[in-house]
């Protein structure tokens, strides 16, 4: 139904509002969008538009008066609740407060006023047409692409921050492990206490909600400390890595069974395992922050057995967090979705999950469903029946035979 404008009776608007309205009107009819899906996107992007929680609450109340689920198309999108009805739907919000937040929504260009000559809000039939006075929601579907883009940008920024925090956490674990190893290798050096203290202080800092700048500064500091610690170890390390790896894995009760890890997952687990589509973790799973022990097998031995991973990392891989970053880069190309990867990191620990992925990369052509394969090994890890050590030793032994 065509809307019959009464521009002469509308309240005065600012020049900026008029220009914004003209730009949006020029877009013409819009594709229908689900009103609640669009509202959720706007809620995610509220900071980009300078909206507060209370303003979103008022907008949610207005949207609830619109009878259809879809906004857009040629439909008239004017709602006309009284102030009393709107405040009641807003759980008794004061009328003055509601009007203040409503004015902000109009100023931001998400709602337009369509006032009647007497200032009342109502709908009236004029022959076959119907004219309504109240609040026009049509700016919402017209700005759907803008709202969605802003929401995606915020999600990307949040994901970047999460990955950065994850990287810093792994670097902190790296430094603690290197300090512990260095203290065993050359006891009595003050440097190892210094590195251990820095790792402990970093762990304390990570308990707070850090900004991107804070995390970047912490990452740079830890990276420098890791390089110093690795240089000290490189100058004094003399043990046989292959022998150490075998000794470190002897205590695992399931080593014999795990040495067959590159056989078909169906045979190892007794069922056919296919990768599942990506799915969201439950709140309980997402909130679980169990710190798994780091692999006892030396990183150098892993890199010796799995040289292909070097193609997916710039520069040498000298620390566990670098191996994790390289595995994170290669796993999408291997067909491992983020759900399977996150599950493996949670159940195995990020370092061991990275070892499994780089080991799988070496025999990628032999694995029918990499994502399902990783999920099967994650299930074994959840039962305490998996270690990545035998996978590496199997690759080392296979390499020697081939040579």
Tab-separated table of C-alpha atoms in Angstrom:
chain	number	residue	atom	x	y	z
A	1	UNK	CA	0.000	0.000	0.000
A	2	UNK	CA	1.295	3.447	-0.884
A	3	UNK	CA	2.170	5.764	1.955
A	4	UNK	CA	0.561	9.222	1.677
A	5	UNK	CA	3.064	11.742	3.037
A	6	UNK	CA	2.072	14.737	5.078
A	7	UNK	CA	5.424	16.487	5.079
A	8	UNK	CA	3.933	19.830	6.037
A	9	UNK	CA	2.846	18.432	9.387
A	10	UNK	CA	6.113	16.702	10.270
A	11	UNK	CA	8.243	18.058	13.088
A	12	UNK	CA	11.363	20.049	12.117
A	13	UNK	CA	14.446	17.966	11.362
A	14	UNK	CA	18.084	18.915	11.083
A	15	UNK	CA	19.901	19.422	7.781
A	16	UNK	CA	22.098	16.369	8.495
A	17	UNK	CA	19.008	14.221	9.113
A	18	UNK	CA	17.425	15.474	5.886
A	19	UNK	CA	20.519	14.602	3.828
A	20	UNK	CA	20.727	11.136	5.375
A	21	UNK	CA	17.030	10.528	4.745
A	22	UNK	CA	17.350	11.619	1.106
A	23	UNK	CA	20.245	9.211	0.556
A	24	UNK	CA	18.303	6.324	2.035
A	25	UNK	CA	15.085	7.200	0.155
A	26	UNK	CA	17.060	7.133	-3.107
A	27	UNK	CA	17.699	3.461	-2.594
A	28	UNK	CA	14.003	2.713	-3.252
A	29	UNK	CA	12.313	-0.520	-2.195
A	30	UNK	CA	14.409	-2.936	-0.169
A	31	UNK	CA	14.685	-6.702	-0.004
A	32	UNK	CA	12.764	-8.122	2.961
A	33	UNK	CA	14.880	-9.018	5.991
A	34	UNK	CA	13.946	-10.781	9.203
A	35	UNK	CA	13.390	-8.056	11.779
A	36	UNK	CA	14.889	-9.986	14.694
A	37	UNK	CA	17.911	-11.171	12.732
A	38	UNK	CA	18.561	-7.564	11.706
A	39	UNK	CA	18.091	-6.400	15.295
A	40	UNK	CA	20.680	-8.932	16.485
A	41	UNK	CA	23.136	-7.624	13.885
A	42	UNK	CA	22.518	-4.061	15.064
A	43	UNK	CA	23.010	-5.165	18.663
A	44	UNK	CA	26.400	-6.592	17.712
A	45	UNK	CA	27.315	-3.385	15.836
A	46	UNK	CA	25.886	-0.942	18.393
A	47	UNK	CA	29.272	0.600	19.182
A	48	UNK	CA	29.815	1.423	15.501
A	49	UNK	CA	26.622	3.509	15.508
A	50	UNK	CA	27.012	4.951	18.997
A	51	UNK	CA	23.904	3.254	20.372
A	52	UNK	CA	23.448	2.371	24.037
A	53	UNK	CA	21.761	-0.691	25.496
A	54	UNK	CA	18.759	1.390	26.541
A	55	UNK	CA	18.343	2.783	23.031
A	56	UNK	CA	18.414	-0.745	21.638
A	57	UNK	CA	15.792	-1.737	24.200
A	58	UNK	CA	13.505	1.042	22.942
A	59	UNK	CA	14.085	-0.027	19.338
A	60	UNK	CA	13.312	-3.633	20.265
A	61	UNK	CA	10.043	-2.473	21.793
A	62	UNK	CA	9.116	-0.562	18.632
A	63	UNK	CA	9.952	-3.534	16.415
A	64	UNK	CA	7.760	-5.792	18.550
A	65	UNK	CA	4.722	-3.717	17.557
A	66	UNK	CA	5.300	-4.525	13.877
A	67	UNK	CA	3.136	-7.604	13.178
A	68	UNK	CA	5.197	-9.283	10.429
A	69	UNK	CA	8.541	-11.026	10.831
A	70	UNK	CA	9.938	-9.460	7.666
A	71	UNK	CA	10.828	-5.811	7.156
A	72	UNK	CA	11.229	-4.355	3.666
A	73	UNK	CA	9.713	-4.749	0.250
A	74	UNK	CA	6.748	-2.511	-0.555
A	75	UNK	CA	5.069	-2.951	2.825
A	76	UNK	CA	4.259	0.033	5.018
A	77	UNK	CA	6.433	-0.231	8.131
A	78	UNK	CA	4.862	2.287	10.494
A	79	UNK	CA	4.031	1.353	14.080
A	80	UNK	CA	1.868	3.617	16.212
A	81	UNK	CA	1.942	2.617	19.877
A	82	UNK	CA	1.016	5.221	22.460
A	83	UNK	CA	3.695	6.359	24.890
A	84	UNK	CA	1.940	4.395	27.629
A	85	UNK	CA	1.796	1.175	25.570
A	86	UNK	CA	5.439	1.509	24.543
A	87	UNK	CA	6.637	2.143	28.104
A	88	UNK	CA	4.647	-0.851	29.353
A	89	UNK	CA	6.357	-3.034	26.769
A	90	UNK	CA	9.678	-1.642	27.949
A	91	UNK	CA	9.051	-3.037	31.433
A	92	UNK	CA	7.818	0.234	32.876
A	93	UNK	CA	10.542	2.545	31.554
A	94	UNK	CA	9.838	6.165	32.489
A	95	UNK	CA	8.157	8.080	29.674
A	96	UNK	CA	10.763	10.860	29.766
A	97	UNK	CA	13.557	8.284	29.534
A	98	UNK	CA	11.834	6.529	26.651
A	99	UNK	CA	11.415	9.798	24.719
A	100	UNK	CA	15.090	10.651	25.224
A	101	UNK	CA	16.284	7.293	23.844
A	102	UNK	CA	13.719	7.467	21.038
A	103	UNK	CA	15.055	10.868	20.001
A	104	UNK	CA	18.546	9.345	19.820
A	105	UNK	CA	17.287	6.550	17.541
A	106	UNK	CA	15.691	9.141	15.252
A	107	UNK	CA	18.868	11.223	15.255
A	108	UNK	CA	20.926	8.115	14.384
A	109	UNK	CA	18.630	7.458	11.426
A	110	UNK	CA	17.138	4.099	12.440
A	111	UNK	CA	13.582	5.398	12.992
A	112	UNK	CA	11.629	8.219	11.351
A	113	UNK	CA	8.631	10.115	12.694
A	114	UNK	CA	5.472	10.184	10.610
A	115	UNK	CA	3.256	12.593	12.526
A	116	UNK	CA	-0.454	13.192	12.010
A	117	UNK	CA	-1.880	16.758	11.862
A	118	UNK	CA	-2.870	16.579	15.527
A	119	UNK	CA	0.321	14.794	16.646
A	120	UNK	CA	-1.487	11.547	17.491
A	121	UNK	CA	-0.374	8.103	16.350
A	122	UNK	CA	-2.944	5.937	14.611
A	123	UNK	CA	-3.867	4.091	11.427
A	124	UNK	CA	-6.808	5.032	9.222
A	125	UNK	CA	-8.322	3.616	6.064
A	126	UNK	CA	-8.762	5.957	3.108
A	127	UNK	CA	-10.804	3.964	0.645
A	128	UNK	CA	-8.709	0.997	-0.403
A	129	UNK	CA	-5.553	2.553	0.995
A	130	UNK	CA	-4.474	2.851	4.611
A	131	UNK	CA	-2.494	5.708	6.087
A	132	UNK	CA	-0.613	5.408	9.364
A	133	UNK	CA	1.020	7.935	11.643
A	134	UNK	CA	3.703	6.995	14.114
A	135	UNK	CA	7.226	5.650	13.831
A	136	UNK	CA	8.531	4.476	10.464
A	137	UNK	CA	10.862	1.436	10.649
A	138	UNK	CA	11.752	1.496	6.937
A	139	UNK	CA	15.273	2.912	7.586
A	140	UNK	CA	16.186	-0.438	9.182
A	141	UNK	CA	15.875	-2.627	6.051
A	142	UNK	CA	17.331	0.157	3.914
A	143	UNK	CA	20.432	0.135	6.100
A	144	UNK	CA	20.572	-3.666	6.433
A	145	UNK	CA	23.766	-4.002	4.370
A	146	UNK	CA	25.457	-1.239	6.381
A	147	UNK	CA	24.403	-2.825	9.681
A	148	UNK	CA	25.531	-6.303	8.620
A	149	UNK	CA	28.891	-5.025	7.392
A	150	UNK	CA	29.494	-3.215	10.688
A	151	UNK	CA	28.568	-6.330	12.666
A	152	UNK	CA	30.939	-8.484	10.592
A	153	UNK	CA	33.734	-5.975	11.098
A	154	UNK	CA	33.244	-6.111	14.867
A	155	UNK	CA	33.173	-9.920	14.817
A	156	UNK	CA	36.414	-9.915	12.826
A	157	UNK	CA	38.010	-7.540	15.346
A	158	UNK	CA	36.867	-9.754	18.220
A	159	UNK	CA	38.242	-12.842	16.495
A	160	UNK	CA	41.550	-11.074	15.866
A	161	UNK	CA	41.756	-10.123	19.542
A	162	UNK	CA	40.912	-13.679	20.588
A	163	UNK	CA	43.615	-15.121	18.318
A	164	UNK	CA	46.136	-12.567	19.552
A	165	UNK	CA	45.348	-13.433	23.146
A	166	UNK	CA	45.645	-17.130	22.304
A	167	UNK	CA	49.045	-16.527	20.686
A	168	UNK	CA	50.312	-14.597	23.721
A	169	UNK	CA	49.056	-17.357	26.026
A	170	UNK	CA	50.967	-19.954	24.001
A	171	UNK	CA	54.108	-17.821	24.029
A	172	UNK	CA	53.839	-17.564	27.804
A	173	UNK	CA	53.583	-21.351	28.021
A	174	UNK	CA	56.562	-21.635	25.668
A	175	UNK	CA	58.678	-19.409	27.849
A	176	UNK	CA	57.772	-21.301	31.024
A	177	UNK	CA	58.628	-24.614	29.326
A	178	UNK	CA	61.922	-23.315	27.926
A	179	UNK	CA	62.876	-21.885	31.339
A	180	UNK	CA	62.123	-25.213	33.006
A	181	UNK	CA	64.079	-27.136	30.384
A	182	UNK	CA	67.008	-24.721	30.580
A	183	UNK	CA	67.135	-25.034	34.372
A	184	UNK	CA	67.422	-28.811	33.978
A	185	UNK	CA	70.029	-28.512	31.236
A	186	UNK	CA	72.287	-25.941	32.954
A	187	UNK	CA	71.229	-25.485	36.589
A	188	UNK	CA	72.219	-22.439	38.565
A	189	UNK	CA	71.920	-19.807	35.838
A	190	UNK	CA	69.957	-16.724	36.931
A	191	UNK	CA	68.587	-16.340	33.406
A	192	UNK	CA	66.205	-19.265	33.856
A	193	UNK	CA	64.690	-17.688	36.986
A	194	UNK	CA	64.285	-14.440	35.053
A	195	UNK	CA	62.453	-16.177	32.218
A	196	UNK	CA	60.285	-18.182	34.622
A	197	UNK	CA	59.322	-14.979	36.462
A	198	UNK	CA	58.467	-13.238	33.186
A	199	UNK	CA	56.237	-16.169	32.217
A	200	UNK	CA	54.484	-16.014	35.603
A	201	UNK	CA	53.944	-12.245	35.342
A	202	UNK	CA	52.538	-12.696	31.830
A	203	UNK	CA	50.102	-15.292	33.126
A	204	UNK	CA	48.951	-12.812	35.757
A	205	UNK	CA	48.490	-10.094	33.117
A	206	UNK	CA	46.401	-12.431	30.958
A	207	UNK	CA	43.849	-12.757	33.744
A	208	UNK	CA	42.773	-9.199	32.955
A	209	UNK	CA	40.848	-7.995	29.926
A	210	UNK	CA	43.700	-6.575	27.851
A	211	UNK	CA	43.396	-4.261	24.869
A	212	UNK	CA	44.944	-5.056	21.506
A	213	UNK	CA	47.788	-2.615	22.248
A	214	UNK	CA	48.450	-4.323	25.589
A	215	UNK	CA	48.481	-7.764	23.987
A	216	UNK	CA	50.796	-6.629	21.191
A	217	UNK	CA	53.230	-5.158	23.724
A	218	UNK	CA	53.139	-8.381	25.725
A	219	UNK	CA	53.668	-10.426	22.556
A	220	UNK	CA	56.750	-8.396	21.577
A	221	UNK	CA	58.187	-8.720	25.086
A	222	UNK	CA	57.623	-12.488	25.200
A	223	UNK	CA	59.005	-12.955	21.692
A	224	UNK	CA	62.249	-11.231	22.668
A	225	UNK	CA	62.511	-13.325	25.848
A	226	UNK	CA	61.862	-16.525	23.903
A	227	UNK	CA	64.595	-15.697	21.399
A	228	UNK	CA	67.061	-15.027	24.212
A	229	UNK	CA	66.149	-18.239	26.023
A	230	UNK	CA	66.310	-20.306	22.841
A	231	UNK	CA	69.726	-18.877	22.013
A	232	UNK	CA	71.031	-19.891	25.448
A	233	UNK	CA	69.686	-23.412	25.010
A	234	UNK	CA	71.049	-23.707	21.463
A	235	UNK	CA	74.521	-22.973	22.797
A	236	UNK	CA	74.436	-25.616	25.531
A	237	UNK	CA	72.076	-28.348	24.353
A	238	UNK	CA	73.839	-31.665	23.818
A	239	UNK	CA	71.324	-34.427	24.411
A	240	UNK	CA	70.206	-36.834	21.699
A	241	UNK	CA	66.728	-35.703	20.678
A	242	UNK	CA	65.667	-39.057	19.298
A	243	UNK	CA	66.652	-40.881	22.495
A	244	UNK	CA	64.954	-38.244	24.637
A	245	UNK	CA	61.755	-38.591	22.649
A	246	UNK	CA	61.670	-42.355	23.122
A	247	UNK	CA	62.328	-42.068	26.844
A	248	UNK	CA	59.726	-39.354	27.361
A	249	UNK	CA	56.990	-41.478	25.816
A	250	UNK	CA	57.716	-44.734	27.667
A	251	UNK	CA	55.350	-43.920	30.524
A	252	UNK	CA	52.285	-43.807	28.249
A	253	UNK	CA	50.264	-46.981	28.677
A	254	UNK	CA	48.760	-46.730	25.231
A	255	UNK	CA	51.943	-46.285	23.186
A	256	UNK	CA	51.660	-49.614	21.397
A	257	UNK	CA	48.141	-48.895	20.292
A	258	UNK	CA	48.869	-45.273	19.409
A	259	UNK	CA	51.797	-46.246	17.212
A	260	UNK	CA	49.176	-47.453	14.747
A	261	UNK	CA	47.594	-43.994	14.680
A	262	UNK	CA	48.015	-43.586	10.937
A	263	UNK	CA	45.838	-46.621	10.264
A	264	UNK	CA	42.223	-46.017	9.310
A	265	UNK	CA	40.290	-44.200	12.036
A	266	UNK	CA	37.452	-46.640	11.482
A	267	UNK	CA	39.687	-49.499	12.605
A	268	UNK	CA	41.167	-47.632	15.560
A	269	UNK	CA	37.825	-46.390	16.898
A	270	UNK	CA	35.528	-49.153	15.719
A	271	UNK	CA	33.195	-46.777	13.861
A	272	UNK	CA	33.138	-44.751	10.669
A	273	UNK	CA	33.966	-41.184	11.614
A	274	UNK	CA	33.083	-38.338	9.277
A	275	UNK	CA	33.713	-34.686	9.951
A	276	UNK	CA	30.697	-32.821	11.256
A	277	UNK	CA	29.626	-29.367	10.047
A	278	UNK	CA	30.826	-26.429	12.064
A	279	UNK	CA	28.851	-26.002	15.242
A	280	UNK	CA	28.929	-23.581	18.137
A	281	UNK	CA	30.380	-24.738	21.425
A	282	UNK	CA	28.041	-24.856	24.382
A	283	UNK	CA	28.483	-22.199	27.072
A	284	UNK	CA	30.014	-24.846	29.324
A	285	UNK	CA	32.528	-25.893	26.660
A	286	UNK	CA	33.345	-22.315	25.674
A	287	UNK	CA	33.987	-21.350	29.268
A	288	UNK	CA	36.209	-24.343	29.981
A	289	UNK	CA	39.847	-23.259	30.232
A	290	UNK	CA	41.732	-26.382	31.141
A	291	UNK	CA	45.490	-25.982	30.628
A	292	UNK	CA	46.716	-29.257	29.153
A	293	UNK	CA	50.348	-30.294	29.666
A	294	UNK	CA	52.718	-29.538	26.814
A	295	UNK	CA	53.981	-32.460	24.702
A	296	UNK	CA	57.037	-34.092	26.208
A	297	UNK	CA	58.525	-34.792	22.789
A	298	UNK	CA	61.089	-32.140	21.716
A	299	UNK	CA	59.972	-29.578	19.155
A	300	UNK	CA	63.113	-30.160	17.058
A	301	UNK	CA	62.241	-33.802	16.643
A	302	UNK	CA	58.715	-32.914	15.518
A	303	UNK	CA	60.062	-30.507	12.898
A	304	UNK	CA	62.565	-33.111	11.730
A	305	UNK	CA	59.773	-35.664	11.246
A	306	UNK	CA	57.316	-33.145	9.728
A	307	UNK	CA	59.262	-30.845	7.394
A	308	UNK	CA	56.230	-29.981	5.231
A	309	UNK	CA	54.895	-27.538	7.841
A	310	UNK	CA	57.777	-25.145	7.116
A	311	UNK	CA	55.991	-24.204	3.873
A	312	UNK	CA	53.211	-22.639	5.925
A	313	UNK	CA	55.276	-20.437	8.233
A	314	UNK	CA	57.491	-17.474	7.471
A	315	UNK	CA	60.926	-17.991	8.914
A	316	UNK	CA	62.155	-20.824	11.140
A	317	UNK	CA	59.868	-22.477	13.680
A	318	UNK	CA	61.685	-22.319	16.998
A	319	UNK	CA	58.842	-22.234	19.519
A	320	UNK	CA	55.567	-24.012	20.182
A	321	UNK	CA	53.402	-20.985	19.499
A	322	UNK	CA	54.967	-20.735	16.030
A	323	UNK	CA	54.124	-24.382	15.359
A	324	UNK	CA	50.568	-23.703	16.532
A	325	UNK	CA	50.249	-20.676	14.219
A	326	UNK	CA	51.525	-22.721	11.269
A	327	UNK	CA	49.046	-25.528	12.029
A	328	UNK	CA	46.248	-22.940	12.276
A	329	UNK	CA	47.194	-21.698	8.807
A	330	UNK	CA	47.278	-25.113	7.156
A	331	UNK	CA	44.256	-26.799	8.748
A	332	UNK	CA	41.570	-25.042	6.552
A	333	UNK	CA	43.395	-26.202	3.406
A	334	UNK	CA	43.360	-29.735	4.823
A	335	UNK	CA	39.564	-29.635	5.172
A	336	UNK	CA	39.529	-29.324	8.979
A	337	UNK	CA	36.824	-26.891	10.030
A	338	UNK	CA	37.137	-24.526	12.981
A	339	UNK	CA	34.764	-26.603	15.117
A	340	UNK	CA	36.971	-29.717	14.895
A	341	UNK	CA	40.095	-27.617	15.427
A	342	UNK	CA	38.717	-25.838	18.516
A	343	UNK	CA	37.573	-29.181	19.919
A	344	UNK	CA	41.039	-30.667	19.442
A	345	UNK	CA	42.723	-27.663	21.095
A	346	UNK	CA	40.358	-27.926	24.035
A	347	UNK	CA	40.718	-31.673	24.573
A	348	UNK	CA	44.375	-32.200	23.602
A	349	UNK	CA	45.832	-28.823	24.410
A	350	UNK	CA	46.831	-26.397	21.619
A	351	UNK	CA	50.404	-27.669	21.296
A	352	UNK	CA	49.473	-31.335	20.975
A	353	UNK	CA	46.660	-30.465	18.541
A	354	UNK	CA	49.237	-28.642	16.415
A	355	UNK	CA	51.552	-31.685	16.479
A	356	UNK	CA	48.697	-33.921	15.308
A	357	UNK	CA	47.850	-31.602	12.400
A	358	UNK	CA	51.440	-31.276	11.178
A	359	UNK	CA	51.847	-35.052	11.450
A	360	UNK	CA	48.653	-35.540	9.442
A	361	UNK	CA	50.037	-33.163	6.824
A	362	UNK	CA	52.930	-35.542	6.184
A	363	UNK	CA	50.507	-38.338	5.261
A	364	UNK	CA	47.631	-36.199	4.076
A	365	UNK	CA	46.921	-38.323	0.993
A	366	UNK	CA	46.382	-41.404	3.184
A	367	UNK	CA	43.641	-39.835	5.341
A	368	UNK	CA	40.134	-39.943	3.910
A	369	UNK	CA	38.468	-37.416	6.241
A	370	UNK	CA	40.993	-35.190	8.052
A	371	UNK	CA	38.316	-33.429	10.085
A	372	UNK	CA	36.727	-36.688	11.195
A	373	UNK	CA	40.170	-38.124	11.863
A	374	UNK	CA	41.019	-35.229	14.167
A	375	UNK	CA	37.690	-35.546	15.980
A	376	UNK	CA	38.348	-39.260	16.581
A	377	UNK	CA	41.744	-38.517	18.099
A	378	UNK	CA	40.184	-35.732	20.189
A	379	UNK	CA	37.698	-38.232	21.575
A	380	UNK	CA	40.592	-40.523	22.544
A	381	UNK	CA	42.377	-37.584	24.171
A	382	UNK	CA	39.243	-36.817	26.204
A	383	UNK	CA	39.467	-40.353	27.608
A	384	UNK	CA	43.166	-39.965	28.392
A	385	UNK	CA	44.004	-42.603	25.782
A	386	UNK	CA	46.070	-40.573	23.311
A	387	UNK	CA	49.606	-39.205	23.013
A	388	UNK	CA	51.094	-37.535	19.957
A	389	UNK	CA	54.570	-38.986	20.588
A	390	UNK	CA	54.040	-42.312	18.785
A	391	UNK	CA	52.755	-40.437	15.710
A	392	UNK	CA	56.067	-38.614	15.430
A	393	UNK	CA	58.103	-41.740	16.093
A	394	UNK	CA	56.118	-43.595	13.404
A	395	UNK	CA	57.032	-40.843	10.928
A	396	UNK	CA	60.673	-40.948	11.994
A	397	UNK	CA	60.861	-44.726	11.668
A	398	UNK	CA	59.081	-44.586	8.306
A	399	UNK	CA	61.566	-41.979	7.100
A	400	UNK	CA	64.517	-44.104	8.109
A	401	UNK	CA	63.081	-47.133	6.329
A	402	UNK	CA	62.474	-45.099	3.214
A	403	UNK	CA	66.049	-43.848	3.338
